């Protein structure tokens, strides 16, 4: 009887363990997405609600926003064209040499990486130019800590909302408002 009980227990144990091994192995489902007709998202910069004392400075800032929007959309050709327009406006205004050199480099390059690298000195020049020029409203100095291998970079925005021109839609919302320009 003891032998029969041991044999019965052994059979039950083998049956249970063999059932575990037969657990169905499911393969992950592969989904193919057709990207040929995928819509490309275009981002727009908010229009300036600030009023300027000098219409020339206002025209320069509006054109700066066009450059920013082109970078935001990672469009090197558009950035190049918009930077060329801004370059002319900055020359007319006799802007600082560093600012003019940065925008000239952007207008001369077809490489979005080079354009983004020059956007930071352009933005710093714009910040200096904008100081004390607002009649009403506010602009925002924004900062992305991850730009340029975590060195960080600034830009000027017409809105509190973060739309990062250094990364575009890769990291669209990366950044913070660092200061308000009144």
PDB file of C-alpha atoms in Angstrom:
ATOM      1  CA  UNK A   1       0.000   0.000   0.000  1.00  0.00           C
ATOM      2  CA  UNK A   2       2.887   2.285   0.808  1.00  0.00           C
ATOM      3  CA  UNK A   3       4.393   1.629  -2.599  1.00  0.00           C
ATOM      4  CA  UNK A   4       1.105   2.363  -4.309  1.00  0.00           C
ATOM      5  CA  UNK A   5       0.768   5.687  -2.450  1.00  0.00           C
ATOM      6  CA  UNK A   6       4.310   6.707  -3.393  1.00  0.00           C
ATOM      7  CA  UNK A   7       3.723   5.757  -7.020  1.00  0.00           C
ATOM      8  CA  UNK A   8       0.459   7.722  -7.050  1.00  0.00           C
ATOM      9  CA  UNK A   9       2.164  10.798  -5.538  1.00  0.00           C
ATOM     10  CA  UNK A  10       4.992  10.512  -8.093  1.00  0.00           C
ATOM     11  CA  UNK A  11       2.490  10.312 -10.978  1.00  0.00           C
ATOM     12  CA  UNK A  12       0.590  13.374  -9.680  1.00  0.00           C
ATOM     13  CA  UNK A  13       3.854  15.328  -9.249  1.00  0.00           C
ATOM     14  CA  UNK A  14       5.013  14.434 -12.782  1.00  0.00           C
ATOM     15  CA  UNK A  15       1.625  15.358 -14.231  1.00  0.00           C
ATOM     16  CA  UNK A  16       1.597  18.738 -12.457  1.00  0.00           C
ATOM     17  CA  UNK A  17       5.154  19.599 -13.462  1.00  0.00           C
ATOM     18  CA  UNK A  18       4.591  18.563 -17.062  1.00  0.00           C
ATOM     19  CA  UNK A  19       1.489  20.759 -17.254  1.00  0.00           C
ATOM     20  CA  UNK A  20       3.573  23.739 -16.163  1.00  0.00           C
ATOM     21  CA  UNK A  21       6.063  23.147 -18.987  1.00  0.00           C
ATOM     22  CA  UNK A  22       3.267  23.135 -21.544  1.00  0.00           C
ATOM     23  CA  UNK A  23       2.308  26.726 -20.717  1.00  0.00           C
ATOM     24  CA  UNK A  24       1.710  28.518 -23.950  1.00  0.00           C
ATOM     25  CA  UNK A  25       4.552  30.802 -25.016  1.00  0.00           C
ATOM     26  CA  UNK A  26       2.916  33.750 -26.723  1.00  0.00           C
ATOM     27  CA  UNK A  27       4.817  35.704 -29.311  1.00  0.00           C
ATOM     28  CA  UNK A  28       4.578  39.493 -29.241  1.00  0.00           C
ATOM     29  CA  UNK A  29       2.252  40.944 -31.817  1.00  0.00           C
ATOM     30  CA  UNK A  30       4.050  42.797 -34.577  1.00  0.00           C
ATOM     31  CA  UNK A  31       2.250  45.884 -35.822  1.00  0.00           C
ATOM     32  CA  UNK A  32       3.408  47.587 -38.993  1.00  0.00           C
ATOM     33  CA  UNK A  33       2.740  51.302 -39.287  1.00  0.00           C
ATOM     34  CA  UNK A  34       2.687  52.986 -42.669  1.00  0.00           C
ATOM     35  CA  UNK A  35       4.613  56.232 -42.226  1.00  0.00           C
ATOM     36  CA  UNK A  36       4.515  57.294 -45.858  1.00  0.00           C
ATOM     37  CA  UNK A  37       1.249  59.133 -45.352  1.00  0.00           C
ATOM     38  CA  UNK A  38       1.876  60.223 -41.776  1.00  0.00           C
ATOM     39  CA  UNK A  39       1.070  63.856 -41.116  1.00  0.00           C
ATOM     40  CA  UNK A  40       3.938  66.031 -40.010  1.00  0.00           C
ATOM     41  CA  UNK A  41       2.977  68.212 -37.062  1.00  0.00           C
ATOM     42  CA  UNK A  42       3.759  71.898 -37.527  1.00  0.00           C
ATOM     43  CA  UNK A  43       4.194  74.037 -34.425  1.00  0.00           C
ATOM     44  CA  UNK A  44       3.447  77.737 -34.311  1.00  0.00           C
ATOM     45  CA  UNK A  45       4.796  80.388 -31.987  1.00  0.00           C
ATOM     46  CA  UNK A  46       2.238  82.580 -30.202  1.00  0.00           C
ATOM     47  CA  UNK A  47       1.922  86.078 -31.623  1.00  0.00           C
ATOM     48  CA  UNK A  48       3.389  88.845 -29.492  1.00  0.00           C
ATOM     49  CA  UNK A  49       0.883  90.585 -27.266  1.00  0.00           C
ATOM     50  CA  UNK A  50       3.556  92.983 -26.033  1.00  0.00           C
ATOM     51  CA  UNK A  51       3.665  96.530 -27.391  1.00  0.00           C
ATOM     52  CA  UNK A  52       7.018  98.085 -28.207  1.00  0.00           C
ATOM     53  CA  UNK A  53       8.200 101.704 -27.979  1.00  0.00           C
ATOM     54  CA  UNK A  54      10.124 101.344 -31.249  1.00  0.00           C
ATOM     55  CA  UNK A  55       8.451  99.771 -34.329  1.00  0.00           C
ATOM     56  CA  UNK A  56      11.888  98.709 -35.648  1.00  0.00           C
ATOM     57  CA  UNK A  57      12.549  96.647 -32.518  1.00  0.00           C
ATOM     58  CA  UNK A  58       9.062  95.169 -32.830  1.00  0.00           C
ATOM     59  CA  UNK A  59       9.764  94.158 -36.454  1.00  0.00           C
ATOM     60  CA  UNK A  60      13.069  92.582 -35.389  1.00  0.00           C
ATOM     61  CA  UNK A  61      11.428  90.629 -32.574  1.00  0.00           C
ATOM     62  CA  UNK A  62       8.608  89.436 -34.844  1.00  0.00           C
ATOM     63  CA  UNK A  63      11.210  88.185 -37.332  1.00  0.00           C
ATOM     64  CA  UNK A  64      13.171  86.554 -34.493  1.00  0.00           C
ATOM     65  CA  UNK A  65       9.985  84.616 -33.668  1.00  0.00           C
ATOM     66  CA  UNK A  66       9.864  83.416 -37.296  1.00  0.00           C
ATOM     67  CA  UNK A  67      13.411  82.047 -36.941  1.00  0.00           C
ATOM     68  CA  UNK A  68      12.427  80.429 -33.641  1.00  0.00           C
ATOM     69  CA  UNK A  69       9.367  78.791 -35.251  1.00  0.00           C
ATOM     70  CA  UNK A  70      11.484  77.393 -38.095  1.00  0.00           C
ATOM     71  CA  UNK A  71      13.921  75.881 -35.571  1.00  0.00           C
ATOM     72  CA  UNK A  72      11.013  74.527 -33.531  1.00  0.00           C
ATOM     73  CA  UNK A  73       9.795  72.704 -36.641  1.00  0.00           C
ATOM     74  CA  UNK A  74      13.343  71.500 -37.436  1.00  0.00           C
ATOM     75  CA  UNK A  75      13.174  73.107 -40.865  1.00  0.00           C
ATOM     76  CA  UNK A  76      16.718  74.086 -41.884  1.00  0.00           C
ATOM     77  CA  UNK A  77      15.695  75.684 -45.195  1.00  0.00           C
ATOM     78  CA  UNK A  78      13.016  77.832 -43.541  1.00  0.00           C
ATOM     79  CA  UNK A  79      15.408  78.740 -40.721  1.00  0.00           C
ATOM     80  CA  UNK A  80      17.971  79.828 -43.297  1.00  0.00           C
ATOM     81  CA  UNK A  81      15.438  82.019 -45.140  1.00  0.00           C
ATOM     82  CA  UNK A  82      13.997  83.591 -41.977  1.00  0.00           C
ATOM     83  CA  UNK A  83      17.481  84.223 -40.561  1.00  0.00           C
ATOM     84  CA  UNK A  84      18.442  86.048 -43.785  1.00  0.00           C
ATOM     85  CA  UNK A  85      15.447  88.383 -43.320  1.00  0.00           C
ATOM     86  CA  UNK A  86      16.396  88.970 -39.684  1.00  0.00           C
ATOM     87  CA  UNK A  87      19.994  89.627 -40.694  1.00  0.00           C
ATOM     88  CA  UNK A  88      18.886  92.549 -42.865  1.00  0.00           C
ATOM     89  CA  UNK A  89      16.778  94.044 -40.067  1.00  0.00           C
ATOM     90  CA  UNK A  90      19.625  93.747 -37.560  1.00  0.00           C
ATOM     91  CA  UNK A  91      22.069  95.438 -39.961  1.00  0.00           C
ATOM     92  CA  UNK A  92      19.645  98.346 -40.420  1.00  0.00           C
ATOM     93  CA  UNK A  93      19.448  98.699 -36.642  1.00  0.00           C
ATOM     94  CA  UNK A  94      23.255  98.458 -36.221  1.00  0.00           C
ATOM     95  CA  UNK A  95      22.851  95.593 -33.750  1.00  0.00           C
ATOM     96  CA  UNK A  96      25.821  94.246 -31.803  1.00  0.00           C
ATOM     97  CA  UNK A  97      28.410  92.450 -33.912  1.00  0.00           C
ATOM     98  CA  UNK A  98      27.992  89.165 -32.001  1.00  0.00           C
ATOM     99  CA  UNK A  99      24.253  89.179 -32.713  1.00  0.00           C
ATOM    100  CA  UNK A 100      24.790  89.973 -36.393  1.00  0.00           C
ATOM    101  CA  UNK A 101      27.457  87.264 -36.712  1.00  0.00           C
ATOM    102  CA  UNK A 102      25.173  84.655 -35.126  1.00  0.00           C
ATOM    103  CA  UNK A 103      22.252  85.388 -37.458  1.00  0.00           C
ATOM    104  CA  UNK A 104      24.601  85.567 -40.472  1.00  0.00           C
ATOM    105  CA  UNK A 105      25.936  82.103 -39.615  1.00  0.00           C
ATOM    106  CA  UNK A 106      22.361  80.803 -39.401  1.00  0.00           C
ATOM    107  CA  UNK A 107      21.492  82.351 -42.771  1.00  0.00           C
ATOM    108  CA  UNK A 108      24.612  80.866 -44.371  1.00  0.00           C
ATOM    109  CA  UNK A 109      24.137  77.315 -43.081  1.00  0.00           C
ATOM    110  CA  UNK A 110      21.861  74.530 -44.270  1.00  0.00           C
ATOM    111  CA  UNK A 111      22.661  72.465 -41.165  1.00  0.00           C
ATOM    112  CA  UNK A 112      19.994  72.649 -38.434  1.00  0.00           C
ATOM    113  CA  UNK A 113      22.608  71.786 -35.797  1.00  0.00           C
ATOM    114  CA  UNK A 114      24.767  74.786 -36.781  1.00  0.00           C
ATOM    115  CA  UNK A 115      21.662  76.982 -36.885  1.00  0.00           C
ATOM    116  CA  UNK A 116      20.647  75.907 -33.383  1.00  0.00           C
ATOM    117  CA  UNK A 117      24.173  76.498 -32.053  1.00  0.00           C
ATOM    118  CA  UNK A 118      24.019  80.081 -33.348  1.00  0.00           C
ATOM    119  CA  UNK A 119      20.509  80.648 -32.044  1.00  0.00           C
ATOM    120  CA  UNK A 120      21.781  80.988 -28.484  1.00  0.00           C
ATOM    121  CA  UNK A 121      24.103  83.983 -29.114  1.00  0.00           C
ATOM    122  CA  UNK A 122      21.342  85.481 -31.271  1.00  0.00           C
ATOM    123  CA  UNK A 123      18.913  85.073 -28.365  1.00  0.00           C
ATOM    124  CA  UNK A 124      21.316  86.677 -25.893  1.00  0.00           C
ATOM    125  CA  UNK A 125      21.733  89.635 -28.264  1.00  0.00           C
ATOM    126  CA  UNK A 126      17.961  89.893 -28.613  1.00  0.00           C
ATOM    127  CA  UNK A 127      17.555  89.947 -24.844  1.00  0.00           C
ATOM    128  CA  UNK A 128      19.919  92.933 -24.581  1.00  0.00           C
ATOM    129  CA  UNK A 129      18.147  94.694 -27.444  1.00  0.00           C
ATOM    130  CA  UNK A 130      14.717  94.162 -25.867  1.00  0.00           C
ATOM    131  CA  UNK A 131      15.608  95.586 -22.433  1.00  0.00           C
ATOM    132  CA  UNK A 132      13.542  98.713 -21.828  1.00  0.00           C
ATOM    133  CA  UNK A 133      11.777  98.630 -25.205  1.00  0.00           C
ATOM    134  CA  UNK A 134       8.362  97.333 -24.093  1.00  0.00           C
ATOM    135  CA  UNK A 135       5.530  99.806 -23.753  1.00  0.00           C
ATOM    136  CA  UNK A 136       3.230  97.114 -22.356  1.00  0.00           C
ATOM    137  CA  UNK A 137       2.995  93.362 -22.081  1.00  0.00           C
ATOM    138  CA  UNK A 138       5.687  90.835 -21.330  1.00  0.00           C
ATOM    139  CA  UNK A 139       8.194  88.528 -23.017  1.00  0.00           C
ATOM    140  CA  UNK A 140       9.800  85.468 -21.468  1.00  0.00           C
ATOM    141  CA  UNK A 141      13.414  84.380 -21.236  1.00  0.00           C
ATOM    142  CA  UNK A 142      13.264  80.601 -21.319  1.00  0.00           C
ATOM    143  CA  UNK A 143      15.934  78.018 -20.572  1.00  0.00           C
ATOM    144  CA  UNK A 144      16.570  74.435 -21.638  1.00  0.00           C
ATOM    145  CA  UNK A 145      19.049  72.728 -19.283  1.00  0.00           C
ATOM    146  CA  UNK A 146      19.633  69.822 -21.694  1.00  0.00           C
ATOM    147  CA  UNK A 147      20.652  71.818 -24.780  1.00  0.00           C
ATOM    148  CA  UNK A 148      24.179  71.280 -26.100  1.00  0.00           C
ATOM    149  CA  UNK A 149      25.033  68.177 -24.048  1.00  0.00           C
ATOM    150  CA  UNK A 150      23.538  69.552 -20.819  1.00  0.00           C
ATOM    151  CA  UNK A 151      25.361  72.913 -21.074  1.00  0.00           C
ATOM    152  CA  UNK A 152      21.965  74.600 -21.380  1.00  0.00           C
ATOM    153  CA  UNK A 153      20.740  77.443 -23.570  1.00  0.00           C
ATOM    154  CA  UNK A 154      18.320  80.372 -23.471  1.00  0.00           C
ATOM    155  CA  UNK A 155      15.791  81.817 -25.902  1.00  0.00           C
ATOM    156  CA  UNK A 156      13.175  84.575 -25.829  1.00  0.00           C
ATOM    157  CA  UNK A 157       9.495  83.711 -26.175  1.00  0.00           C
ATOM    158  CA  UNK A 158       6.275  85.632 -26.593  1.00  0.00           C
ATOM    159  CA  UNK A 159       4.431  83.092 -24.419  1.00  0.00           C
ATOM    160  CA  UNK A 160       4.923  81.372 -21.055  1.00  0.00           C
ATOM    161  CA  UNK A 161       4.340  78.049 -22.833  1.00  0.00           C
ATOM    162  CA  UNK A 162       7.544  76.127 -23.489  1.00  0.00           C
ATOM    163  CA  UNK A 163       8.175  75.244 -27.140  1.00  0.00           C
ATOM    164  CA  UNK A 164      11.842  74.322 -27.314  1.00  0.00           C
ATOM    165  CA  UNK A 165      13.651  75.494 -30.488  1.00  0.00           C
ATOM    166  CA  UNK A 166      16.829  73.593 -29.545  1.00  0.00           C
ATOM    167  CA  UNK A 167      15.169  70.167 -29.780  1.00  0.00           C
ATOM    168  CA  UNK A 168      11.918  70.724 -31.689  1.00  0.00           C
ATOM    169  CA  UNK A 169       9.387  67.941 -31.273  1.00  0.00           C
ATOM    170  CA  UNK A 170      12.016  65.555 -29.881  1.00  0.00           C
ATOM    171  CA  UNK A 171      11.774  67.359 -26.530  1.00  0.00           C
ATOM    172  CA  UNK A 172       9.182  70.009 -27.234  1.00  0.00           C
ATOM    173  CA  UNK A 173       8.335  70.906 -23.644  1.00  0.00           C
ATOM    174  CA  UNK A 174      11.864  70.735 -22.195  1.00  0.00           C
ATOM    175  CA  UNK A 175      12.607  73.987 -20.449  1.00  0.00           C
ATOM    176  CA  UNK A 176      11.404  76.594 -18.009  1.00  0.00           C
ATOM    177  CA  UNK A 177      10.684  80.298 -17.810  1.00  0.00           C
ATOM    178  CA  UNK A 178      13.827  81.804 -16.319  1.00  0.00           C
ATOM    179  CA  UNK A 179      12.883  85.500 -16.362  1.00  0.00           C
ATOM    180  CA  UNK A 180      10.251  87.940 -17.520  1.00  0.00           C
ATOM    181  CA  UNK A 181      11.184  90.835 -19.762  1.00  0.00           C
ATOM    182  CA  UNK A 182       9.001  93.851 -19.054  1.00  0.00           C
TER     183      UNK A 182
END
